[in-house]
mmCIF file of C-alpha atoms and ligand atoms in Angstrom:
data_model
loop_
_atom_site.group_PDB
_atom_site.id
_atom_site.type_symbol
_atom_site.label_atom_id
_atom_site.label_comp_id
_atom_site.label_asym_id
_atom_site.label_seq_id
_atom_site.Cartn_x
_atom_site.Cartn_y
_atom_site.Cartn_z
ATOM 1 C CA UNK A 1 -19.120 166.934 66.327
ATOM 2 C CA UNK A 2 -20.232 163.779 64.379
ATOM 3 C CA UNK A 3 -21.784 163.929 60.719
ATOM 4 C CA UNK A 4 -25.431 163.244 62.582
ATOM 5 C CA UNK A 5 -24.906 165.911 64.785
ATOM 6 C CA UNK A 6 -24.132 168.180 62.016
ATOM 7 C CA UNK A 7 -27.107 167.290 60.009
ATOM 8 C CA UNK A 8 -29.368 167.742 63.003
ATOM 9 C CA UNK A 9 -27.882 171.173 63.928
ATOM 10 C CA UNK A 10 -27.911 172.001 60.188
ATOM 11 C CA UNK A 11 -31.784 171.327 59.855
ATOM 12 C CA UNK A 12 -31.922 173.148 63.664
ATOM 13 C CA UNK A 13 -30.409 176.296 61.841
ATOM 14 C CA UNK A 14 -33.332 176.145 58.736
ATOM 15 C CA UNK A 15 -36.320 174.534 59.674
ATOM 16 C CA UNK A 16 -39.210 176.392 61.852
ATOM 17 C CA UNK A 17 -38.895 175.040 64.991
ATOM 18 C CA UNK A 18 -42.521 173.534 65.733
ATOM 19 C CA UNK A 19 -41.356 170.269 66.636
ATOM 20 C CA UNK A 20 -38.877 168.898 69.088
ATOM 21 C CA UNK A 21 -37.520 166.261 66.803
ATOM 22 C CA UNK A 22 -36.006 162.754 68.778
ATOM 23 C CA UNK A 23 -32.084 163.289 67.958
ATOM 24 C CA UNK A 24 -32.433 160.428 64.796
ATOM 25 C CA UNK A 25 -32.005 161.057 61.298
ATOM 26 C CA UNK A 26 -33.143 158.410 58.639
ATOM 27 C CA UNK A 27 -31.859 157.305 55.875
ATOM 28 C CA UNK A 28 -33.804 154.367 54.274
ATOM 29 C CA UNK A 29 -36.623 151.793 54.862
ATOM 30 C CA UNK A 30 -37.001 148.323 53.776
ATOM 31 C CA UNK A 31 -40.012 146.025 55.327
ATOM 32 C CA UNK A 32 -40.997 147.026 58.435
ATOM 33 C CA UNK A 33 -37.331 148.243 59.474
ATOM 34 C CA UNK A 34 -35.953 151.609 58.992
ATOM 35 C CA UNK A 35 -32.281 152.492 59.001
ATOM 36 C CA UNK A 36 -30.680 155.769 60.414
ATOM 37 C CA UNK A 37 -27.425 157.611 58.548
ATOM 38 C CA UNK A 38 -25.186 155.627 60.757
ATOM 39 C CA UNK A 39 -27.150 152.192 59.399
ATOM 40 C CA UNK A 40 -28.579 151.624 62.750
ATOM 41 C CA UNK A 41 -31.554 149.496 62.301
ATOM 42 C CA UNK A 42 -35.025 150.105 63.769
ATOM 43 C CA UNK A 43 -38.001 147.946 64.165
ATOM 44 C CA UNK A 44 -40.889 151.037 62.972
ATOM 45 C CA UNK A 45 -44.177 150.179 64.831
ATOM 46 C CA UNK A 46 -45.164 153.788 64.199
ATOM 47 C CA UNK A 47 -45.501 153.921 60.367
ATOM 48 C CA UNK A 48 -44.676 157.737 59.838
ATOM 49 C CA UNK A 49 -47.727 157.874 61.860
ATOM 50 C CA UNK A 50 -50.000 155.786 60.861
ATOM 51 C CA UNK A 51 -48.960 156.671 56.834
ATOM 52 C CA UNK A 52 -46.645 153.581 55.650
ATOM 53 C CA UNK A 53 -49.029 150.953 55.757
ATOM 54 C CA UNK A 54 -47.493 148.921 53.228
ATOM 55 C CA UNK A 55 -43.768 149.146 55.054
ATOM 56 C CA UNK A 56 -40.866 150.498 52.888
ATOM 57 C CA UNK A 57 -39.662 149.048 49.422
ATOM 58 C CA UNK A 58 -42.853 147.298 48.716
ATOM 59 C CA UNK A 59 -41.792 146.864 44.704
ATOM 60 C CA UNK A 60 -45.293 146.724 43.508
ATOM 61 C CA UNK A 61 -45.970 150.422 44.615
ATOM 62 C CA UNK A 62 -42.472 151.714 44.263
ATOM 63 C CA UNK A 63 -42.366 150.150 40.036
ATOM 64 C CA UNK A 64 -45.964 151.638 40.169
ATOM 65 C CA UNK A 65 -44.579 155.386 40.783
ATOM 66 C CA UNK A 66 -41.605 155.513 38.965
ATOM 67 C CA UNK A 67 -43.797 154.440 35.805
ATOM 68 C CA UNK A 68 -45.786 157.732 36.704
ATOM 69 C CA UNK A 69 -43.200 159.761 37.133
ATOM 70 C CA UNK A 70 -41.420 158.972 33.512
ATOM 71 C CA UNK A 71 -45.024 159.584 32.489
ATOM 72 C CA UNK A 72 -46.723 162.496 34.011
ATOM 73 C CA UNK A 73 -46.582 163.971 37.102
ATOM 74 C CA UNK A 74 -49.050 166.899 37.172
ATOM 75 C CA UNK A 75 -51.970 168.085 34.815
ATOM 76 C CA UNK A 76 -54.205 170.567 37.071
ATOM 77 C CA UNK A 77 -57.898 169.462 37.840
ATOM 78 C CA UNK A 78 -58.870 171.300 34.227
ATOM 79 C CA UNK A 79 -58.572 168.509 32.503
ATOM 80 C CA UNK A 80 -58.979 164.262 32.936
ATOM 81 C CA UNK A 81 -56.739 162.286 33.972
ATOM 82 C CA UNK A 82 -56.616 158.280 34.263
ATOM 83 C CA UNK A 83 -54.844 157.088 36.822
ATOM 84 C CA UNK A 84 -56.540 159.517 39.507
ATOM 85 C CA UNK A 85 -60.218 158.052 37.929
ATOM 86 C CA UNK A 86 -59.279 154.585 38.648
ATOM 87 C CA UNK A 87 -58.222 155.845 42.193
ATOM 88 C CA UNK A 88 -61.578 156.929 42.436
ATOM 89 C CA UNK A 89 -63.451 154.145 41.554
ATOM 90 C CA UNK A 90 -61.350 151.733 43.877
ATOM 91 C CA UNK A 91 -62.008 153.758 46.366
ATOM 92 C CA UNK A 92 -65.679 154.228 46.415
ATOM 93 C CA UNK A 93 -65.799 150.632 46.210
ATOM 94 C CA UNK A 94 -64.065 150.042 49.374
ATOM 95 C CA UNK A 95 -65.322 152.763 51.220
ATOM 96 C CA UNK A 96 -69.182 152.369 49.812
ATOM 97 C CA UNK A 97 -69.223 155.884 49.909
ATOM 98 C CA UNK A 98 -70.062 157.492 45.711
ATOM 99 C CA UNK A 99 -68.396 160.571 45.042
ATOM 100 C CA UNK A 100 -64.713 161.766 46.530
ATOM 101 C CA UNK A 101 -62.670 164.800 46.287
ATOM 102 C CA UNK A 102 -58.745 164.023 46.134
ATOM 103 C CA UNK A 103 -56.941 166.632 48.149
ATOM 104 C CA UNK A 104 -52.933 167.046 49.321
ATOM 105 C CA UNK A 105 -53.290 166.423 53.533
ATOM 106 C CA UNK A 106 -55.674 165.002 55.999
ATOM 107 C CA UNK A 107 -56.125 168.723 56.977
ATOM 108 C CA UNK A 108 -57.715 169.558 53.341
ATOM 109 C CA UNK A 109 -59.859 166.691 53.557
ATOM 110 C CA UNK A 110 -61.544 168.100 56.734
ATOM 111 C CA UNK A 111 -61.568 171.287 55.093
ATOM 112 C CA UNK A 112 -63.558 169.970 52.305
ATOM 113 C CA UNK A 113 -65.546 167.877 54.229
ATOM 114 C CA UNK A 114 -66.538 171.131 56.549
ATOM 115 C CA UNK A 115 -67.769 173.138 53.417
ATOM 116 C CA UNK A 116 -69.713 169.844 51.670
ATOM 117 C CA UNK A 117 -71.877 169.791 54.777
ATOM 118 C CA UNK A 118 -72.277 173.758 55.157
ATOM 119 C CA UNK A 119 -73.144 173.644 51.498
ATOM 120 C CA UNK A 120 -75.636 170.678 51.425
ATOM 121 C CA UNK A 121 -77.352 172.675 54.555
ATOM 122 C CA UNK A 122 -77.200 175.978 52.653
ATOM 123 C CA UNK A 123 -78.929 174.490 49.647
ATOM 124 C CA UNK A 124 -81.618 172.299 51.643
ATOM 125 C CA UNK A 125 -82.679 175.497 53.532
ATOM 126 C CA UNK A 126 -81.741 178.365 51.473
ATOM 127 C CA UNK A 127 -79.539 180.365 53.829
ATOM 128 C CA UNK A 128 -76.046 179.936 55.390
ATOM 129 C CA UNK A 129 -75.448 180.092 59.171
ATOM 130 C CA UNK A 130 -74.938 176.727 59.800
ATOM 131 C CA UNK A 131 -72.900 175.337 62.723
ATOM 132 C CA UNK A 132 -70.838 171.979 63.341
ATOM 133 C CA UNK A 133 -70.673 170.014 66.579
ATOM 134 C CA UNK A 134 -67.273 167.998 67.138
ATOM 135 C CA UNK A 135 -65.826 166.167 70.238
ATOM 136 C CA UNK A 136 -63.651 166.669 73.139
ATOM 137 C CA UNK A 137 -60.100 165.319 72.842
ATOM 138 C CA UNK A 138 -60.426 165.426 68.818
ATOM 139 C CA UNK A 139 -58.005 166.352 65.916
ATOM 140 C CA UNK A 140 -58.956 166.971 62.606
ATOM 141 C CA UNK A 141 -55.677 168.905 61.597
ATOM 142 C CA UNK A 142 -53.927 172.702 61.626
ATOM 143 C CA UNK A 143 -55.407 174.940 59.592
ATOM 144 C CA UNK A 144 -57.742 177.323 60.755
ATOM 145 C CA UNK A 145 -60.961 175.554 59.734
ATOM 146 C CA UNK A 146 -59.412 172.097 60.935
ATOM 147 C CA UNK A 147 -58.201 173.966 64.221
ATOM 148 C CA UNK A 148 -62.105 175.336 64.811
ATOM 149 C CA UNK A 149 -63.203 171.563 65.379
ATOM 150 C CA UNK A 150 -60.179 170.134 66.659
ATOM 151 C CA UNK A 151 -60.776 169.704 70.596
ATOM 152 C CA UNK A 152 -57.705 170.039 72.299
ATOM 153 C CA UNK A 153 -58.023 173.855 73.891
ATOM 154 C CA UNK A 154 -53.792 174.596 73.834
ATOM 155 C CA UNK A 155 -53.972 173.763 69.889
ATOM 156 C CA UNK A 156 -56.724 176.133 69.386
ATOM 157 C CA UNK A 157 -55.939 179.134 71.780
ATOM 158 C CA UNK A 158 -53.217 181.122 70.430
ATOM 159 C CA UNK A 159 -55.275 181.152 67.193
ATOM 160 C CA UNK A 160 -58.459 182.972 67.786
ATOM 161 C CA UNK A 161 -60.993 183.749 66.559
ATOM 162 C CA UNK A 162 -61.433 180.621 64.782
ATOM 163 C CA UNK A 163 -64.656 179.953 62.876
ATOM 164 C CA UNK A 164 -67.774 180.501 64.839
ATOM 165 C CA UNK A 165 -70.660 177.872 65.383
ATOM 166 C CA UNK A 166 -68.525 174.852 66.330
ATOM 167 C CA UNK A 167 -69.702 173.169 69.896
ATOM 168 C CA UNK A 168 -67.659 170.689 71.320
ATOM 169 C CA UNK A 169 -69.584 167.517 73.042
ATOM 170 C CA UNK A 170 -68.331 164.544 75.075
ATOM 171 C CA UNK A 171 -66.787 161.382 72.458
ATOM 172 C CA UNK A 172 -68.645 158.459 73.580
ATOM 173 C CA UNK A 173 -71.304 160.617 75.140
ATOM 174 C CA UNK A 174 -74.653 160.118 73.576
ATOM 175 C CA UNK A 175 -76.588 162.661 75.814
ATOM 176 C CA UNK A 176 -73.841 165.185 75.591
ATOM 177 C CA UNK A 177 -74.340 165.253 71.684
ATOM 178 C CA UNK A 178 -77.852 165.657 71.972
ATOM 179 C CA UNK A 179 -77.247 168.506 74.283
ATOM 180 C CA UNK A 180 -74.968 170.191 71.793
ATOM 181 C CA UNK A 181 -77.863 170.024 68.761
ATOM 182 C CA UNK A 182 -79.467 173.271 67.793
ATOM 183 C CA UNK A 183 -81.521 174.245 65.396
ATOM 184 C CA UNK A 184 -79.180 175.378 62.573
ATOM 185 C CA UNK A 185 -76.207 172.036 63.128
ATOM 186 C CA UNK A 186 -75.822 170.688 60.195
ATOM 187 C CA UNK A 187 -73.227 168.364 61.115
ATOM 188 C CA UNK A 188 -71.386 166.209 63.537
ATOM 189 C CA UNK A 189 -67.837 165.435 62.923
ATOM 190 C CA UNK A 190 -65.789 162.652 65.011
ATOM 191 C CA UNK A 191 -62.817 160.109 64.612
ATOM 192 C CA UNK A 192 -64.351 156.423 64.601
ATOM 193 C CA UNK A 193 -61.129 155.732 66.407
ATOM 194 C CA UNK A 194 -59.826 159.057 68.311
ATOM 195 C CA UNK A 195 -55.857 158.616 67.554
ATOM 196 C CA UNK A 196 -54.090 161.889 68.573
ATOM 197 C CA UNK A 197 -56.724 162.036 71.506
ATOM 198 C CA UNK A 198 -55.592 159.032 73.013
ATOM 199 C CA UNK A 199 -56.767 155.816 70.855
ATOM 200 C CA UNK A 200 -60.008 155.620 72.037
ATOM 201 C CA UNK A 201 -62.456 153.586 69.954
ATOM 202 C CA UNK A 202 -66.129 155.198 69.807
ATOM 203 C CA UNK A 203 -68.693 152.412 71.260
ATOM 204 C CA UNK A 204 -71.109 150.994 69.243
ATOM 205 C CA UNK A 205 -74.040 152.425 71.274
ATOM 206 C CA UNK A 206 -72.224 155.522 70.193
ATOM 207 C CA UNK A 207 -71.874 155.564 67.185
ATOM 208 C CA UNK A 208 -75.445 153.766 66.698
ATOM 209 C CA UNK A 209 -77.005 156.635 68.782
ATOM 210 C CA UNK A 210 -75.333 159.653 66.660
ATOM 211 C CA UNK A 211 -75.887 158.176 63.250
ATOM 212 C CA UNK A 212 -80.232 157.831 64.576
ATOM 213 C CA UNK A 213 -79.919 161.231 65.774
ATOM 214 C CA UNK A 214 -78.416 162.255 62.662
ATOM 215 C CA UNK A 215 -81.156 160.696 60.679
ATOM 216 C CA UNK A 216 -83.913 161.897 62.668
ATOM 217 C CA UNK A 217 -82.723 165.675 62.252
ATOM 218 C CA UNK A 218 -81.495 165.676 58.920
ATOM 219 C CA UNK A 219 -77.737 166.252 60.261
ATOM 220 C CA UNK A 220 -74.658 164.658 58.161
ATOM 221 C CA UNK A 221 -72.367 162.449 59.767
ATOM 222 C CA UNK A 222 -69.162 162.997 59.128
ATOM 223 C CA UNK A 223 -66.334 160.292 60.104
ATOM 224 C CA UNK A 224 -62.391 161.399 60.216
ATOM 225 C CA UNK A 225 -60.783 158.116 59.288
ATOM 226 C CA UNK A 226 -57.996 159.849 58.241
ATOM 227 C CA UNK A 227 -55.999 157.607 61.047
ATOM 228 C CA UNK A 228 -58.227 154.732 61.770
ATOM 229 C CA UNK A 229 -59.177 154.170 57.812
ATOM 230 C CA UNK A 230 -57.220 152.247 55.269
ATOM 231 C CA UNK A 231 -56.934 148.609 56.713
ATOM 232 C CA UNK A 232 -56.092 149.718 60.387
ATOM 233 C CA UNK A 233 -58.454 148.563 62.263
ATOM 234 C CA UNK A 234 -58.730 145.185 60.227
ATOM 235 C CA UNK A 235 -61.652 146.569 58.153
ATOM 236 C CA UNK A 236 -60.871 148.934 55.239
ATOM 237 C CA UNK A 237 -62.693 151.649 57.178
ATOM 238 C CA UNK A 238 -63.561 151.468 60.906
ATOM 239 C CA UNK A 239 -66.753 152.546 60.473
ATOM 240 C CA UNK A 240 -67.590 149.215 58.480
ATOM 241 C CA UNK A 241 -67.287 146.803 61.526
ATOM 242 C CA UNK A 242 -70.229 149.093 63.345
ATOM 243 C CA UNK A 243 -72.744 148.774 60.898
ATOM 244 C CA UNK A 244 -72.954 152.488 60.737
ATOM 245 C CA UNK A 245 -72.294 154.730 57.620
ATOM 246 C CA UNK A 246 -71.438 157.933 57.463
ATOM 247 C CA UNK A 247 -72.813 160.822 54.709
ATOM 248 C CA UNK A 248 -69.232 162.109 54.527
ATOM 249 C CA UNK A 249 -65.954 160.646 55.209
ATOM 250 C CA UNK A 250 -62.901 161.802 55.243
ATOM 251 C CA UNK A 251 -59.124 160.051 54.564
ATOM 252 C CA UNK A 252 -55.390 160.310 54.364
ATOM 253 C CA UNK A 253 -52.615 158.884 55.768
ATOM 254 C CA UNK A 254 -51.974 155.660 54.845
ATOM 255 C CA UNK A 255 -54.118 156.415 51.529
ATOM 256 C CA UNK A 256 -51.285 156.748 49.961
ATOM 257 C CA UNK A 257 -48.656 155.160 52.136
ATOM 258 C CA UNK A 258 -46.326 157.875 51.989
ATOM 259 C CA UNK A 259 -46.907 160.085 49.041
ATOM 260 C CA UNK A 260 -48.994 163.341 50.019
ATOM 261 C CA UNK A 261 -52.739 162.525 49.132
ATOM 262 C CA UNK A 262 -55.811 163.199 51.250
ATOM 263 C CA UNK A 263 -59.701 162.858 50.046
ATOM 264 C CA UNK A 264 -63.124 163.513 51.363
ATOM 265 C CA UNK A 265 -65.748 160.919 50.043
ATOM 266 C CA UNK A 266 -69.699 161.673 50.361
ATOM 267 C CA UNK A 267 -73.154 159.837 49.332
ATOM 268 C CA UNK A 268 -75.159 160.595 46.306
ATOM 269 C CA UNK A 269 -77.524 162.490 48.576
ATOM 270 C CA UNK A 270 -75.208 164.678 49.777
ATOM 271 C CA UNK A 271 -73.252 164.787 46.751
ATOM 272 C CA UNK A 272 -76.743 166.255 45.188
ATOM 273 C CA UNK A 273 -76.857 169.281 47.202
ATOM 274 C CA UNK A 274 -73.361 169.949 47.668
ATOM 275 C CA UNK A 275 -70.566 171.867 46.079
ATOM 276 C CA UNK A 276 -70.882 172.201 42.701
ATOM 277 C CA UNK A 277 -67.869 174.023 39.945
ATOM 278 C CA UNK A 278 -66.440 177.083 41.444
ATOM 279 C CA UNK A 279 -67.381 175.948 45.207
ATOM 280 C CA UNK A 280 -63.895 174.383 46.006
ATOM 281 C CA UNK A 281 -60.436 173.423 44.079
ATOM 282 C CA UNK A 282 -57.191 172.282 44.565
ATOM 283 C CA UNK A 283 -54.091 172.786 42.279
ATOM 284 C CA UNK A 284 -52.105 169.376 42.963
ATOM 285 C CA UNK A 285 -55.276 167.384 44.590
ATOM 286 C CA UNK A 286 -56.175 164.238 42.550
ATOM 287 C CA UNK A 287 -52.600 164.493 40.066
ATOM 288 C CA UNK A 288 -51.944 161.749 37.778
ATOM 289 C CA UNK A 289 -48.881 160.756 40.603
ATOM 290 C CA UNK A 290 -51.197 160.647 43.717
ATOM 291 C CA UNK A 291 -53.647 158.862 41.757
ATOM 292 C CA UNK A 292 -51.646 155.944 40.677
ATOM 293 C CA UNK A 293 -50.057 155.531 44.167
ATOM 294 C CA UNK A 294 -53.791 155.435 45.988
ATOM 295 C CA UNK A 295 -54.750 153.031 42.651
ATOM 296 C CA UNK A 296 -51.469 150.476 43.626
ATOM 297 C CA UNK A 297 -52.170 150.573 47.028
ATOM 298 C CA UNK A 298 -55.632 149.724 47.222
ATOM 299 C CA UNK A 299 -54.664 146.800 44.446
ATOM 300 C CA UNK A 300 -52.149 145.765 46.956
ATOM 301 C CA UNK A 301 -54.339 145.630 49.526
ATOM 302 C CA UNK A 302 -56.820 143.272 47.800
ATOM 303 C CA UNK A 303 -53.783 141.230 46.181
ATOM 304 C CA UNK A 304 -52.291 140.547 49.155
ATOM 305 C CA UNK A 305 -55.482 139.793 51.666
ATOM 306 C CA UNK A 306 -53.997 142.675 53.883
ATOM 307 C CA UNK A 307 -57.280 143.218 56.055
ATOM 308 C CA UNK A 308 -56.996 139.550 56.957
ATOM 309 C CA UNK A 309 -53.807 139.524 57.747
ATOM 310 C CA UNK A 310 -54.406 142.660 59.859
ATOM 311 C CA UNK A 311 -57.116 140.535 62.010
ATOM 312 C CA UNK A 312 -55.306 137.733 62.628
ATOM 313 C CA UNK A 313 -51.863 139.851 63.397
ATOM 314 C CA UNK A 314 -53.983 141.675 65.684
ATOM 315 C CA UNK A 315 -55.174 138.845 68.164
ATOM 316 C CA UNK A 316 -51.499 138.132 68.798
ATOM 317 C CA UNK A 317 -50.399 141.562 69.202
ATOM 318 C CA UNK A 318 -53.397 142.379 71.505
ATOM 319 C CA UNK A 319 -52.381 139.034 73.681
ATOM 320 C CA UNK A 320 -48.711 140.555 73.877
ATOM 321 C CA UNK A 321 -49.960 143.737 74.902
ATOM 322 C CA UNK A 322 -52.152 142.833 77.477
ATOM 323 C CA UNK A 323 -49.544 140.660 78.758
ATOM 324 C CA UNK A 324 -47.495 143.874 79.003
ATOM 325 C CA UNK A 325 -50.293 145.635 81.080
ATOM 326 C CA UNK A 326 -50.361 142.711 83.332
ATOM 327 C CA UNK A 327 -46.626 142.608 84.065
ATOM 328 C CA UNK A 328 -45.529 146.540 84.398
ATOM 329 C CA UNK A 329 -47.387 148.645 87.182
ATOM 330 C CA UNK A 330 -47.255 151.697 85.123
ATOM 331 C CA UNK A 331 -49.036 150.457 82.032
ATOM 332 C CA UNK A 332 -52.227 150.635 83.599
ATOM 333 C CA UNK A 333 -54.279 149.795 80.045
ATOM 334 C CA UNK A 334 -54.512 148.908 76.572
ATOM 335 C CA UNK A 335 -57.118 150.162 74.415
ATOM 336 C CA UNK A 336 -57.618 150.200 70.394
ATOM 337 C CA UNK A 337 -58.595 147.906 67.593
ATOM 338 C CA UNK A 338 -56.626 146.354 64.882
ATOM 339 C CA UNK A 339 -53.284 147.824 64.687
ATOM 340 C CA UNK A 340 -54.184 150.800 66.570
ATOM 341 C CA UNK A 341 -53.119 150.399 70.025
ATOM 342 C CA UNK A 342 -52.340 152.589 72.741
ATOM 343 C CA UNK A 343 -50.830 151.377 76.268
ATOM 344 C CA UNK A 344 -51.831 154.147 78.870
ATOM 345 C CA UNK A 345 -48.621 154.973 80.953
ATOM 346 C CA UNK A 346 -47.730 156.739 84.112
ATOM 347 C CA UNK A 347 -44.402 157.188 82.917
ATOM 348 C CA UNK A 348 -44.191 160.276 80.597
ATOM 349 C CA UNK A 349 -44.692 158.338 77.115
ATOM 350 C CA UNK A 350 -42.096 160.660 75.466
ATOM 351 C CA UNK A 351 -39.367 159.723 77.667
ATOM 352 C CA UNK A 352 -40.453 156.171 77.029
ATOM 353 C CA UNK A 353 -40.299 156.500 73.189
ATOM 354 C CA UNK A 354 -36.633 158.374 73.217
ATOM 355 C CA UNK A 355 -35.341 155.253 75.298
ATOM 356 C CA UNK A 356 -36.754 152.890 72.513
ATOM 357 C CA UNK A 357 -34.875 154.458 69.863
ATOM 358 C CA UNK A 358 -31.840 153.959 71.896
ATOM 359 C CA UNK A 359 -32.773 150.571 71.711
ATOM 360 C CA UNK A 360 -33.886 150.595 67.994
ATOM 361 C CA UNK A 361 -37.380 150.447 68.446
ATOM 362 C CA UNK A 362 -39.905 153.380 66.739
ATOM 363 C CA UNK A 363 -43.072 154.080 68.623
ATOM 364 C CA UNK A 364 -44.890 157.173 69.437
ATOM 365 C CA UNK A 365 -47.266 158.835 72.162
ATOM 366 C CA UNK A 366 -50.499 159.971 71.637
ATOM 367 C CA UNK A 367 -52.543 162.673 74.170
ATOM 368 C CA UNK A 368 -50.178 163.031 77.241
ATOM 369 C CA UNK A 369 -50.324 159.172 78.884
ATOM 370 C CA UNK A 370 -50.794 156.952 75.729
ATOM 371 C CA UNK A 371 -47.777 154.757 74.183
ATOM 372 C CA UNK A 372 -49.405 154.870 70.444
ATOM 373 C CA UNK A 373 -48.667 151.489 68.276
ATOM 374 C CA UNK A 374 -49.373 152.285 64.508
ATOM 375 C CA UNK A 375 -47.059 149.618 62.981
ATOM 376 C CA UNK A 376 -47.248 148.630 59.272
ATOM 377 C CA UNK A 377 -49.895 146.521 58.324
ATOM 378 C CA UNK A 378 -47.401 144.078 56.904
ATOM 379 C CA UNK A 379 -45.824 143.668 60.536
ATOM 380 C CA UNK A 380 -45.671 139.206 61.391
ATOM 381 C CA UNK A 381 -45.648 137.445 64.720
ATOM 382 C CA UNK A 382 -41.894 137.731 64.535
ATOM 383 C CA UNK A 383 -41.892 141.598 64.307
ATOM 384 C CA UNK A 384 -44.297 141.814 67.263
ATOM 385 C CA UNK A 385 -42.079 139.322 69.152
ATOM 386 C CA UNK A 386 -39.295 141.536 68.357
ATOM 387 C CA UNK A 387 -41.090 144.666 69.674
ATOM 388 C CA UNK A 388 -41.956 142.949 72.973
ATOM 389 C CA UNK A 389 -38.506 142.108 73.603
ATOM 390 C CA UNK A 390 -37.291 145.899 72.931
ATOM 391 C CA UNK A 391 -40.330 147.303 74.704
ATOM 392 C CA UNK A 392 -38.981 144.725 78.113
ATOM 393 C CA UNK A 393 -35.381 146.252 77.579
ATOM 394 C CA UNK A 394 -36.692 149.850 77.382
ATOM 395 C CA UNK A 395 -38.846 149.600 80.450
ATOM 396 C CA UNK A 396 -36.124 147.907 82.486
ATOM 397 C CA UNK A 397 -33.998 150.706 81.680
ATOM 398 C CA UNK A 398 -36.461 153.300 82.275
ATOM 399 C CA UNK A 399 -37.134 151.988 85.950
ATOM 400 C CA UNK A 400 -33.619 152.389 86.891
HETATM 401 C C1 PLP B 501 -53.541 163.435 60.880
HETATM 402 C C2 PLP B 501 -54.946 163.322 61.464
HETATM 403 C C3 PLP B 501 -55.472 164.818 60.184
HETATM 404 C C4 PLP B 501 -54.794 165.794 59.735
HETATM 405 O O1 PLP B 501 -54.157 164.946 58.524
HETATM 406 P P1 PLP B 501 -52.609 165.999 57.879
HETATM 407 O O2 PLP B 501 -52.252 164.881 56.885
HETATM 408 O O3 PLP B 501 -51.425 165.912 59.274
HETATM 409 O O4 PLP B 501 -53.115 167.090 57.303
HETATM 410 C C5 PLP B 501 -56.962 164.842 60.570
HETATM 411 N N1 PLP B 501 -57.649 163.836 61.790
HETATM 412 C C6 PLP B 501 -56.533 163.088 61.941
HETATM 413 C C7 PLP B 501 -57.797 161.804 62.445
HETATM 414 C C8 PLP B 501 -55.703 163.194 62.160
HETATM 415 O O5 PLP B 501 -54.945 161.444 62.451
#
């Protein structure tokens, strides 16, 4: 048995089998390339599921983390620490929100957002019992709370009963959302661009309509930008290109560019009536280590003008992908915003992903029929060309 096979078998012997992993053992990364334990190079258009926006080995980033490791990793939230305060200031500035709570994951950010909305309504109305509207085909995480608002039946079914008081509406269908509103609805939760569900950007009319509906009925709009935020669409947060602002915002994935950190943010209006000491907490959340990571990530975004770069390279990527749609019958459409793109495929996307890996290209799927491209935000034209080349190679082999 090869070392690689041994390594894979070792993992399968000890890890709970919750993933059907691709047969690759990654070892290190540089720029937008990953290398496996045998030294094979892979062009990465997945970024660890939209996490590694800065690619691999960014010196400013790794230096900052190393410094913080030497200074202090953790203190708990019983005390103050400067890196996290700085991270918060910078995150509020780029998001336009007023208050932030740092979590360890996206799922926890969703949990916090749901609790914040419920507490707001509780304070306002003087009683509990409020409900949340979420969207079909949404994805918000795997905990009992986040699962309760995740609009994919098969993820939820084995784990019922989930938290009550969740109604699902149709994404991009304002009428269905209006129909779902009840007397006690406290929040409408949606991804500005649906990720796992198959890369569906919200339409402008839909987002504006939901915002107006929320304003009319004092319902809180929670936007989940765990995947589509942090520059992925060319704005720091996707909602910023719609001119619609949420009351509560969730972030994670690229927030720490590889360090496990998430956040839920809110406006002062929500914060005034929401979580207070005793209502919510976390041991790790927002420790100095992740604070330094977030703070440095935001500095790098600014110093390198990363958002302009994303906007520019997006045009090129979209052109090239549109050519692919024209060329291959089994690729029926392209959807997406910025560097969050999906190709709709009639051939099973996981089969294409597996073949692409053999050709040294990392891509992933979304939903059951979408090839998802969420590369590091630092990709250049030549990387797009290389990706297209490897994708064509892959398609030619799939067709046999
Ligand atoms: C990934 C994801 C989550 C869950 O985040 P985790 O860090 O995996 O807990 C929630 N919402 C969206 C939109 C996501 O893409």
